[in-house]
mmCIF file of C-alpha atoms in Angstrom:
data_model
loop_
_atom_site.group_PDB
_atom_site.id
_atom_site.type_symbol
_atom_site.label_atom_id
_atom_site.label_comp_id
_atom_site.label_asym_id
_atom_site.label_seq_id
_atom_site.Cartn_x
_atom_site.Cartn_y
_atom_site.Cartn_z
ATOM 1 C CA MET A 233 17.962 20.946 32.473
ATOM 2 C CA ASN A 234 19.838 19.992 28.911
ATOM 3 C CA ILE A 235 18.498 20.963 25.724
ATOM 4 C CA LEU A 236 16.738 17.678 24.993
ATOM 5 C CA GLN A 237 14.571 18.294 28.184
ATOM 6 C CA LEU A 238 14.135 21.708 27.267
ATOM 7 C CA ILE A 239 12.742 20.614 23.688
ATOM 8 C CA MET A 240 10.224 18.077 25.169
ATOM 9 C CA VAL A 241 8.941 20.404 27.723
ATOM 10 C CA ALA A 242 8.240 23.243 24.934
ATOM 11 C CA ALA A 243 6.710 20.533 22.798
ATOM 12 C CA GLY A 244 4.344 19.365 25.600
ATOM 13 C CA MET A 245 3.363 22.980 26.348
ATOM 14 C CA MET A 246 2.968 23.609 22.618
ATOM 15 C CA GLY A 247 0.398 20.556 22.265
ATOM 16 C CA ILE A 248 -1.412 21.809 25.396
ATOM 17 C CA LEU A 249 -1.813 25.192 23.809
ATOM 18 C CA MET A 250 -3.286 23.521 20.897
ATOM 19 C CA LEU A 251 -5.614 21.191 22.676
ATOM 20 C CA VAL A 252 -6.879 24.054 24.630
ATOM 21 C CA TRP A 253 -7.174 26.334 21.197
ATOM 22 C CA ALA A 254 -9.316 23.456 19.903
ATOM 23 C CA ALA A 255 -11.453 23.065 22.867
ATOM 24 C CA LEU A 256 -12.345 26.678 23.103
ATOM 25 C CA SER A 257 -12.545 27.678 19.332
ATOM 26 C CA GLY A 258 -16.124 27.648 18.413
ATOM 27 C CA PRO A 259 -17.589 27.491 14.749
ATOM 28 C CA SER A 260 -16.926 30.338 12.216
ATOM 29 C CA PRO A 261 -19.754 32.762 12.380
ATOM 30 C CA THR A 262 -19.359 33.235 8.478
ATOM 31 C CA LYS A 263 -19.602 29.597 7.706
ATOM 32 C CA GLU A 264 -22.825 29.542 10.170
ATOM 33 C CA SER A 265 -24.643 32.470 8.599
ATOM 34 C CA ALA A 266 -24.163 31.094 5.087
ATOM 35 C CA ARG A 267 -25.351 27.647 6.284
ATOM 36 C CA ARG A 268 -28.509 29.364 7.698
ATOM 37 C CA LEU A 269 -29.099 31.526 4.519
ATOM 38 C CA LYS A 270 -28.458 28.260 2.344
ATOM 39 C CA ALA A 271 -31.256 26.405 4.418
ATOM 40 C CA LEU A 272 -33.765 29.403 4.123
ATOM 41 C CA ARG A 273 -33.287 29.627 0.566
ATOM 42 C CA TYR A 274 -34.062 25.768 0.035
ATOM 43 C CA ARG A 275 -37.007 26.089 2.407
ATOM 44 C CA HIS A 276 -38.812 28.897 0.305
ATOM 45 C CA SER A 277 -37.510 28.264 -3.137
ATOM 46 C CA GLU A 278 -40.089 27.589 -6.153
ATOM 47 C CA SER A 279 -37.297 25.774 -8.120
ATOM 48 C CA THR A 280 -37.738 22.311 -8.775
ATOM 49 C CA ASN A 281 -33.807 21.492 -8.253
ATOM 50 C CA ASP A 282 -33.937 23.391 -4.830
ATOM 51 C CA ARG A 283 -36.610 21.227 -3.882
ATOM 52 C CA VAL A 284 -34.895 17.905 -4.763
ATOM 53 C CA GLU A 285 -31.929 19.024 -2.989
ATOM 54 C CA ALA A 286 -33.979 20.027 0.229
ATOM 55 C CA GLN A 287 -35.546 16.877 0.162
ATOM 56 C CA MET A 288 -31.984 15.060 -0.110
ATOM 57 C CA ARG A 289 -30.661 17.028 2.570
ATOM 58 C CA ARG A 290 -33.422 15.963 4.710
ATOM 59 C CA ALA A 291 -33.009 12.246 3.721
ATOM 60 C CA VAL A 292 -29.357 12.572 4.650
ATOM 61 C CA ALA A 293 -30.090 14.162 7.975
ATOM 62 C CA ALA A 294 -32.880 11.794 9.003
ATOM 63 C CA ARG A 295 -30.603 8.844 8.076
ATOM 64 C CA LYS A 296 -27.276 10.302 9.418
ATOM 65 C CA PRO A 297 -25.059 7.486 10.741
ATOM 66 C CA LYS A 298 -24.273 7.754 14.454
ATOM 67 C CA LEU A 299 -20.456 6.768 14.168
ATOM 68 C CA HIS A 300 -19.543 9.502 16.317
ATOM 69 C CA GLN A 301 -21.208 7.669 19.225
ATOM 70 C CA LEU A 302 -18.802 4.590 18.354
ATOM 71 C CA ALA A 303 -15.931 6.875 18.518
ATOM 72 C CA GLY A 304 -16.389 8.475 21.971
ATOM 73 C CA SER A 305 -14.252 7.828 24.850
ATOM 74 C CA GLY A 306 -16.647 5.276 26.238
ATOM 75 C CA SER A 307 -17.037 3.257 23.356
ATOM 76 C CA ARG A 308 -13.274 2.708 22.081
ATOM 77 C CA ILE A 309 -13.700 -0.958 22.004
ATOM 78 C CA GLU A 310 -16.838 -0.605 20.051
ATOM 79 C CA ALA A 311 -14.891 1.460 17.478
ATOM 80 C CA LEU A 312 -12.434 -1.151 17.294
ATOM 81 C CA ALA A 313 -14.795 -3.838 17.003
ATOM 82 C CA LEU A 314 -16.691 -1.999 14.215
ATOM 83 C CA ARG A 315 -13.503 -1.884 12.290
ATOM 84 C CA LEU A 316 -12.528 -5.262 12.714
ATOM 85 C CA HIS A 317 -15.704 -6.373 11.270
ATOM 86 C CA ARG A 318 -15.357 -3.860 8.236
ATOM 87 C CA SER A 319 -11.945 -5.723 7.620
ATOM 88 C CA GLY A 320 -13.671 -8.987 6.988
ATOM 89 C CA LEU A 321 -11.198 -10.604 9.389
ATOM 90 C CA PRO A 322 -12.018 -13.348 11.919
ATOM 91 C CA TRP A 323 -10.169 -11.241 14.616
ATOM 92 C CA THR A 324 -11.734 -10.391 17.831
ATOM 93 C CA VAL A 325 -10.953 -7.291 20.115
ATOM 94 C CA THR A 326 -9.090 -9.537 22.598
ATOM 95 C CA GLN A 327 -7.079 -11.031 19.626
ATOM 96 C CA TYR A 328 -6.302 -7.650 18.361
ATOM 97 C CA LEU A 329 -5.223 -6.415 21.722
ATOM 98 C CA TYR A 330 -2.896 -9.380 22.414
ATOM 99 C CA GLY A 331 -1.159 -9.040 19.026
ATOM 100 C CA SER A 332 -0.665 -5.462 19.529
ATOM 101 C CA LEU A 333 0.896 -6.356 23.041
ATOM 102 C CA GLY A 334 3.136 -8.764 21.738
ATOM 103 C CA ILE A 335 4.530 -6.858 18.764
ATOM 104 C CA GLY A 336 5.075 -3.943 21.244
ATOM 105 C CA THR A 337 6.924 -6.544 23.734
ATOM 106 C CA VAL A 338 9.030 -7.961 21.173
ATOM 107 C CA PHE A 339 10.266 -4.316 19.517
ATOM 108 C CA THR A 340 10.850 -3.248 23.274
ATOM 109 C CA ALA A 341 12.974 -6.187 24.111
ATOM 110 C CA LEU A 342 15.060 -5.948 20.720
ATOM 111 C CA ILE A 343 15.709 -2.181 21.174
ATOM 112 C CA TYR A 344 16.645 -2.597 25.008
ATOM 113 C CA LEU A 345 18.794 -5.473 24.227
ATOM 114 C CA LYS A 346 20.705 -3.719 21.263
ATOM 115 C CA THR A 347 20.888 -0.171 23.044
ATOM 116 C CA GLY A 348 20.395 -0.557 26.512
ATOM 117 C CA ALA A 349 18.090 2.366 26.498
ATOM 118 C CA LEU A 350 14.770 1.251 28.341
ATOM 119 C CA PHE A 351 12.650 4.584 27.637
ATOM 120 C CA MET A 352 13.476 4.438 24.035
ATOM 121 C CA GLY A 353 12.416 0.773 23.896
ATOM 122 C CA LEU A 354 9.287 1.395 25.538
ATOM 123 C CA ALA A 355 8.636 4.293 23.102
ATOM 124 C CA VAL A 356 9.635 2.191 20.043
ATOM 125 C CA GLY A 357 7.389 -0.913 21.195
ATOM 126 C CA VAL A 358 4.376 1.362 21.951
ATOM 127 C CA PHE A 359 4.459 3.148 18.435
ATOM 128 C CA PHE A 360 5.212 -0.208 16.540
ATOM 129 C CA GLY A 361 2.833 -2.001 18.819
ATOM 130 C CA ALA A 362 -0.096 0.323 18.006
ATOM 131 C CA PHE A 363 1.109 1.076 14.239
ATOM 132 C CA ILE A 364 1.430 -2.343 12.700
ATOM 133 C CA PRO A 365 -1.828 -3.707 13.798
ATOM 134 C CA HIS A 366 -3.608 -0.611 12.707
ATOM 135 C CA MET A 367 -2.017 -0.563 9.366
ATOM 136 C CA VAL A 368 -2.726 -4.338 8.851
ATOM 137 C CA VAL A 369 -6.435 -3.789 9.662
ATOM 138 C CA GLY A 370 -6.745 -0.679 7.569
ATOM 139 C CA PHE A 371 -5.021 -2.667 4.509
ATOM 140 C CA PHE A 372 -7.638 -5.263 4.989
ATOM 141 C CA VAL A 373 -10.566 -2.596 5.342
ATOM 142 C CA LYS A 374 -9.528 -0.964 2.083
ATOM 143 C CA ARG A 375 -9.134 -4.266 0.206
ATOM 144 C CA ARG A 376 -12.619 -5.243 1.406
ATOM 145 C CA ASN A 377 -13.960 -1.863 0.405
ATOM 146 C CA THR A 378 -12.484 -2.107 -2.905
ATOM 147 C CA ALA A 379 -14.194 -5.367 -3.425
ATOM 148 C CA PHE A 380 -17.450 -4.291 -2.487
ATOM 149 C CA THR A 381 -17.271 -1.378 -4.711
ATOM 150 C CA VAL A 382 -16.491 -3.551 -7.732
ATOM 151 C CA LYS A 383 -19.366 -5.746 -7.280
ATOM 152 C CA PHE A 384 -22.005 -3.328 -6.053
ATOM 153 C CA ALA A 385 -22.950 -1.834 -9.240
ATOM 154 C CA ASP A 386 -23.609 -5.273 -10.603
ATOM 155 C CA ALA A 387 -25.709 -5.552 -7.637
ATOM 156 C CA ILE A 388 -27.730 -2.743 -8.235
ATOM 157 C CA GLU A 389 -28.336 -3.966 -11.772
ATOM 158 C CA LEU A 390 -29.473 -7.263 -10.576
ATOM 159 C CA LEU A 391 -31.760 -5.586 -8.478
ATOM 160 C CA VAL A 392 -32.969 -3.310 -11.533
ATOM 161 C CA ARG A 393 -33.468 -6.728 -13.370
ATOM 162 C CA GLY A 394 -35.408 -8.347 -10.527
ATOM 163 C CA LEU A 395 -37.710 -5.251 -10.107
ATOM 164 C CA ARG A 396 -38.503 -5.009 -14.056
ATOM 165 C CA SER A 397 -39.495 -8.731 -13.739
ATOM 166 C CA GLY A 398 -42.039 -7.868 -11.400
ATOM 167 C CA LEU A 399 -40.437 -9.130 -8.067
ATOM 168 C CA PRO A 400 -40.759 -6.944 -4.795
ATOM 169 C CA VAL A 401 -37.762 -5.254 -3.518
ATOM 170 C CA SER A 402 -37.441 -7.541 -0.505
ATOM 171 C CA GLU A 403 -36.919 -10.786 -2.610
ATOM 172 C CA THR A 404 -34.414 -8.773 -4.992
ATOM 173 C CA LEU A 405 -32.429 -8.302 -2.001
ATOM 174 C CA GLY A 406 -32.370 -12.013 -1.236
ATOM 175 C CA VAL A 407 -31.402 -12.771 -4.852
ATOM 176 C CA VAL A 408 -28.563 -10.552 -4.510
ATOM 177 C CA ALA A 409 -27.167 -11.932 -1.198
ATOM 178 C CA HIS A 410 -27.265 -15.562 -3.027
ATOM 179 C CA GLU A 411 -26.152 -14.490 -6.536
ATOM 180 C CA VAL A 412 -23.308 -11.650 -5.860
ATOM 181 C CA PRO A 413 -20.158 -13.178 -4.396
ATOM 182 C CA GLY A 414 -17.812 -11.277 -2.019
ATOM 183 C CA PRO A 415 -18.515 -8.824 0.765
ATOM 184 C CA VAL A 416 -21.715 -7.413 -1.222
ATOM 185 C CA GLY A 417 -23.321 -10.864 -1.007
ATOM 186 C CA GLU A 418 -22.280 -11.091 2.889
ATOM 187 C CA GLU A 419 -23.601 -7.759 3.435
ATOM 188 C CA PHE A 420 -27.044 -7.953 1.677
ATOM 189 C CA LYS A 421 -27.344 -11.423 3.517
ATOM 190 C CA LEU A 422 -27.247 -9.545 6.659
ATOM 191 C CA VAL A 423 -29.739 -7.115 5.524
ATOM 192 C CA THR A 424 -32.284 -9.883 4.482
ATOM 193 C CA ASP A 425 -31.810 -11.664 7.960
ATOM 194 C CA ARG A 426 -32.603 -8.641 9.777
ATOM 195 C CA MET A 427 -35.581 -8.473 7.904
ATOM 196 C CA LYS A 428 -36.639 -11.837 8.566
ATOM 197 C CA VAL A 429 -36.565 -11.261 12.193
ATOM 198 C CA GLY A 430 -38.802 -8.336 11.878
ATOM 199 C CA LYS A 431 -36.991 -5.133 11.113
ATOM 200 C CA THR A 432 -38.076 -2.874 8.261
ATOM 201 C CA MET A 433 -35.870 -2.525 5.059
ATOM 202 C CA GLU A 434 -35.111 0.895 5.782
ATOM 203 C CA ASP A 435 -33.675 0.153 9.265
ATOM 204 C CA ALA A 436 -31.782 -2.816 8.165
ATOM 205 C CA LEU A 437 -30.242 -0.985 5.067
ATOM 206 C CA GLN A 438 -29.430 1.967 7.561
ATOM 207 C CA GLU A 439 -27.497 -0.347 10.016
ATOM 208 C CA THR A 440 -25.306 -1.737 7.009
ATOM 209 C CA ALA A 441 -24.625 1.721 6.123
ATOM 210 C CA ASP A 442 -23.896 2.930 9.441
ATOM 211 C CA ARG A 443 -21.154 -0.194 9.729
ATOM 212 C CA LEU A 444 -19.911 0.067 6.308
ATOM 213 C CA ALA A 445 -19.688 4.205 6.078
ATOM 214 C CA MET A 446 -18.961 3.608 2.450
ATOM 215 C CA PRO A 447 -20.266 6.715 -0.041
ATOM 216 C CA GLU A 448 -21.591 4.144 -2.570
ATOM 217 C CA PHE A 449 -23.907 2.425 -0.211
ATOM 218 C CA ASN A 450 -24.987 5.544 1.364
ATOM 219 C CA PHE A 451 -26.049 6.673 -2.276
ATOM 220 C CA PHE A 452 -28.046 3.655 -2.580
ATOM 221 C CA CYS A 453 -30.041 4.234 0.815
ATOM 222 C CA ILE A 454 -30.631 7.998 0.128
ATOM 223 C CA THR A 455 -31.791 6.923 -3.430
ATOM 224 C CA LEU A 456 -34.431 4.600 -1.826
ATOM 225 C CA ALA A 457 -35.336 7.244 0.737
ATOM 226 C CA ILE A 458 -35.956 9.907 -2.015
ATOM 227 C CA GLN A 459 -37.647 7.575 -4.169
ATOM 228 C CA ARG A 460 -40.149 6.858 -1.557
ATOM 229 C CA GLU A 461 -40.783 10.382 -0.682
ATOM 230 C CA THR A 462 -41.013 11.570 -4.421
ATOM 231 C CA GLY A 463 -42.262 8.625 -6.093
ATOM 232 C CA GLY A 464 -41.277 7.404 -9.659
ATOM 233 C CA ASN A 465 -39.714 4.364 -11.185
ATOM 234 C CA LEU A 466 -37.700 2.668 -8.727
ATOM 235 C CA ALA A 467 -36.048 0.657 -11.331
ATOM 236 C CA GLU A 468 -35.060 3.599 -13.325
ATOM 237 C CA THR A 469 -33.648 5.348 -10.383
ATOM 238 C CA LEU A 470 -31.533 2.324 -9.443
ATOM 239 C CA ALA A 471 -30.492 1.884 -13.050
ATOM 240 C CA ASN A 472 -29.264 5.576 -13.178
ATOM 241 C CA LEU A 473 -27.429 5.262 -9.675
ATOM 242 C CA ALA A 474 -25.480 2.027 -11.103
ATOM 243 C CA ASP A 475 -24.300 4.155 -14.017
ATOM 244 C CA VAL A 476 -23.213 7.108 -11.846
ATOM 245 C CA LEU A 477 -21.278 4.213 -9.833
ATOM 246 C CA ARG A 478 -19.521 2.981 -12.530
ATOM 247 C CA LYS A 479 -18.493 6.261 -14.022
ATOM 248 C CA ARG A 480 -17.217 7.301 -10.369
ATOM 249 C CA ALA A 481 -15.191 3.876 -10.300
ATOM 250 C CA GLN A 482 -13.893 4.716 -13.837
ATOM 251 C CA MET A 483 -12.944 8.205 -12.724
ATOM 252 C CA LYS A 484 -11.143 6.623 -9.742
ATOM 253 C CA LEU A 485 -9.125 4.568 -11.989
ATOM 254 C CA LYS A 486 -8.079 7.423 -14.186
ATOM 255 C CA ILE A 487 -6.867 9.338 -11.044
ATOM 256 C CA ARG A 488 -5.047 6.426 -9.807
ATOM 257 C CA ALA A 489 -3.178 5.963 -13.179
ATOM 258 C CA MET A 490 -2.495 9.664 -13.435
ATOM 259 C CA SER A 491 -1.077 10.034 -10.071
ATOM 260 C CA SER A 492 0.997 6.622 -9.872
ATOM 261 C CA GLU A 493 4.077 8.407 -10.916
ATOM 262 C CA SER A 494 3.910 11.156 -8.134
ATOM 263 C CA LYS A 495 2.918 8.220 -5.622
ATOM 264 C CA ALA A 496 6.071 6.151 -6.752
ATOM 265 C CA SER A 497 8.200 9.257 -6.363
ATOM 266 C CA ALA A 498 6.782 9.688 -2.859
ATOM 267 C CA TYR A 499 7.553 6.251 -1.751
ATOM 268 C CA ILE A 500 11.064 6.373 -3.047
ATOM 269 C CA VAL A 501 11.792 9.737 -1.566
ATOM 270 C CA GLY A 502 10.122 8.670 1.504
ATOM 271 C CA SER A 503 11.877 5.481 2.030
ATOM 272 C CA LEU A 504 15.598 6.572 0.835
ATOM 273 C CA PRO A 505 16.810 8.063 4.466
ATOM 274 C CA PHE A 506 15.593 4.821 6.144
ATOM 275 C CA ILE A 507 17.204 2.715 3.476
ATOM 276 C CA VAL A 508 20.580 4.783 3.882
ATOM 277 C CA CYS A 509 20.301 4.431 7.441
ATOM 278 C CA VAL A 510 20.050 0.760 7.423
ATOM 279 C CA MET A 511 22.970 0.279 4.856
ATOM 280 C CA ILE A 512 25.333 2.595 6.796
ATOM 281 C CA TYR A 513 24.318 0.950 10.218
ATOM 282 C CA TRP A 514 25.335 -2.436 8.297
ATOM 283 C CA VAL A 515 28.746 -1.274 7.206
ATOM 284 C CA ASN A 516 29.371 1.005 10.378
ATOM 285 C CA PRO A 517 27.119 0.240 13.317
ATOM 286 C CA LYS A 518 29.371 2.667 15.610
ATOM 287 C CA TYR A 519 28.482 5.569 13.469
ATOM 288 C CA ILE A 520 24.742 5.217 13.633
ATOM 289 C CA SER A 521 24.975 4.442 17.255
ATOM 290 C CA GLU A 522 25.996 7.880 18.010
ATOM 291 C CA PHE A 523 22.325 9.075 17.404
ATOM 292 C CA LEU A 524 21.425 6.969 20.444
ATOM 293 C CA ILE A 525 23.847 8.282 22.663
ATOM 294 C CA ASP A 526 24.660 11.966 21.804
ATOM 295 C CA GLU A 527 21.984 14.446 22.920
ATOM 296 C CA ARG A 528 22.780 16.820 19.722
ATOM 297 C CA LEU A 529 22.672 14.047 17.398
ATOM 298 C CA MET A 530 19.098 12.899 18.904
ATOM 299 C CA VAL A 531 17.607 16.303 18.685
ATOM 300 C CA ALA A 532 19.013 16.425 14.911
ATOM 301 C CA GLY A 533 17.339 13.027 14.349
ATOM 302 C CA ILE A 534 13.970 14.021 16.210
ATOM 303 C CA GLY A 535 14.026 17.380 13.892
ATOM 304 C CA GLY A 536 14.735 15.393 10.577
ATOM 305 C CA PHE A 537 11.945 12.898 11.450
ATOM 306 C CA VAL A 538 9.778 15.782 12.083
ATOM 307 C CA TRP A 539 10.260 17.440 8.772
ATOM 308 C CA MET A 540 10.085 14.101 7.103
ATOM 309 C CA GLY A 541 6.732 13.575 8.505
ATOM 310 C CA ILE A 542 5.717 17.155 7.342
ATOM 311 C CA GLY A 543 7.079 16.448 3.647
ATOM 312 C CA ALA A 544 5.190 12.942 3.649
ATOM 313 C CA PHE A 545 2.040 14.430 4.679
ATOM 314 C CA ILE A 546 2.280 17.251 1.870
ATOM 315 C CA MET A 547 3.163 14.725 -0.801
ATOM 316 C CA ALA A 548 0.180 12.509 0.557
ATOM 317 C CA LYS A 549 -2.330 15.403 0.259
ATOM 318 C CA MET A 550 -0.973 16.266 -3.284
ATOM 319 C CA VAL A 551 -1.793 12.887 -4.848
ATOM 320 C CA SER A 552 -4.740 12.377 -2.806
ATOM 321 C CA PHE A 553 -8.179 13.120 -4.555
ATOM 322 C CA GLU A 554 -11.598 12.638 -3.361
ATOM 323 C CA ILE A 555 -14.471 11.872 -5.761
#
């Protein structure tokens, strides 16, 4: 058994041990006791703030999306269809799978014709066949979510104006569906269509919240749920929510501007090794082709990719901020 096979066996055993540890390790007793004490404090506290927070937690628990069912082993196709819907692309699951298969076949054929290594070609084909479509769909999902966030505060303000003019909530949702362009109008139109076929407003909004899985829309649903439990002026509550969402968007833009230099540095540092490899291969193909023949260079290349992946992950976490 050569050194490359030993490394692959060791990596496989390490992966199996990590999976076994993840499957057998239970929740932390300290965190569980802290959670129970906090729930007890919310339940018996006389403070108004604690009562409001307890109501919010109950509303969130009652309206918890069931996306974990879509991500189960028996519902991978449903999870993929949901992700394609979030992207706004007119793709079906069949088209997505055929595209992945086509991309993987092309890369496998290119690597095999260039190097003659069938297993390496299959590995590269599987990687790019799964990575490229996933990355493309993720890009469109992020772009659609951004477009939704930009117009969502305007939609809430339109709801506020409709409520203050005396219209009921159901009619104001229809006004938003017709007046606001882009993903916001499309999603609210789906909500109004569900209400027309007999569903309640809460159920229609919850289905949209489960599909979108966006904090902004969840805030909107939770605000309506709390307002129905506690009462009060719905127009004023939604106006405050619109103001909070605008300030949240402004904070995101500030963070993006402040972290743009770090992100540019990370992109440059991460892309330099690949650019250098392509340039060297263009000048002297025989020099780079040794990495596909010599087992010692294969091990060195795999180690370099692993360390580059760790560095890219750390840099991505350093410039990623959640609001």
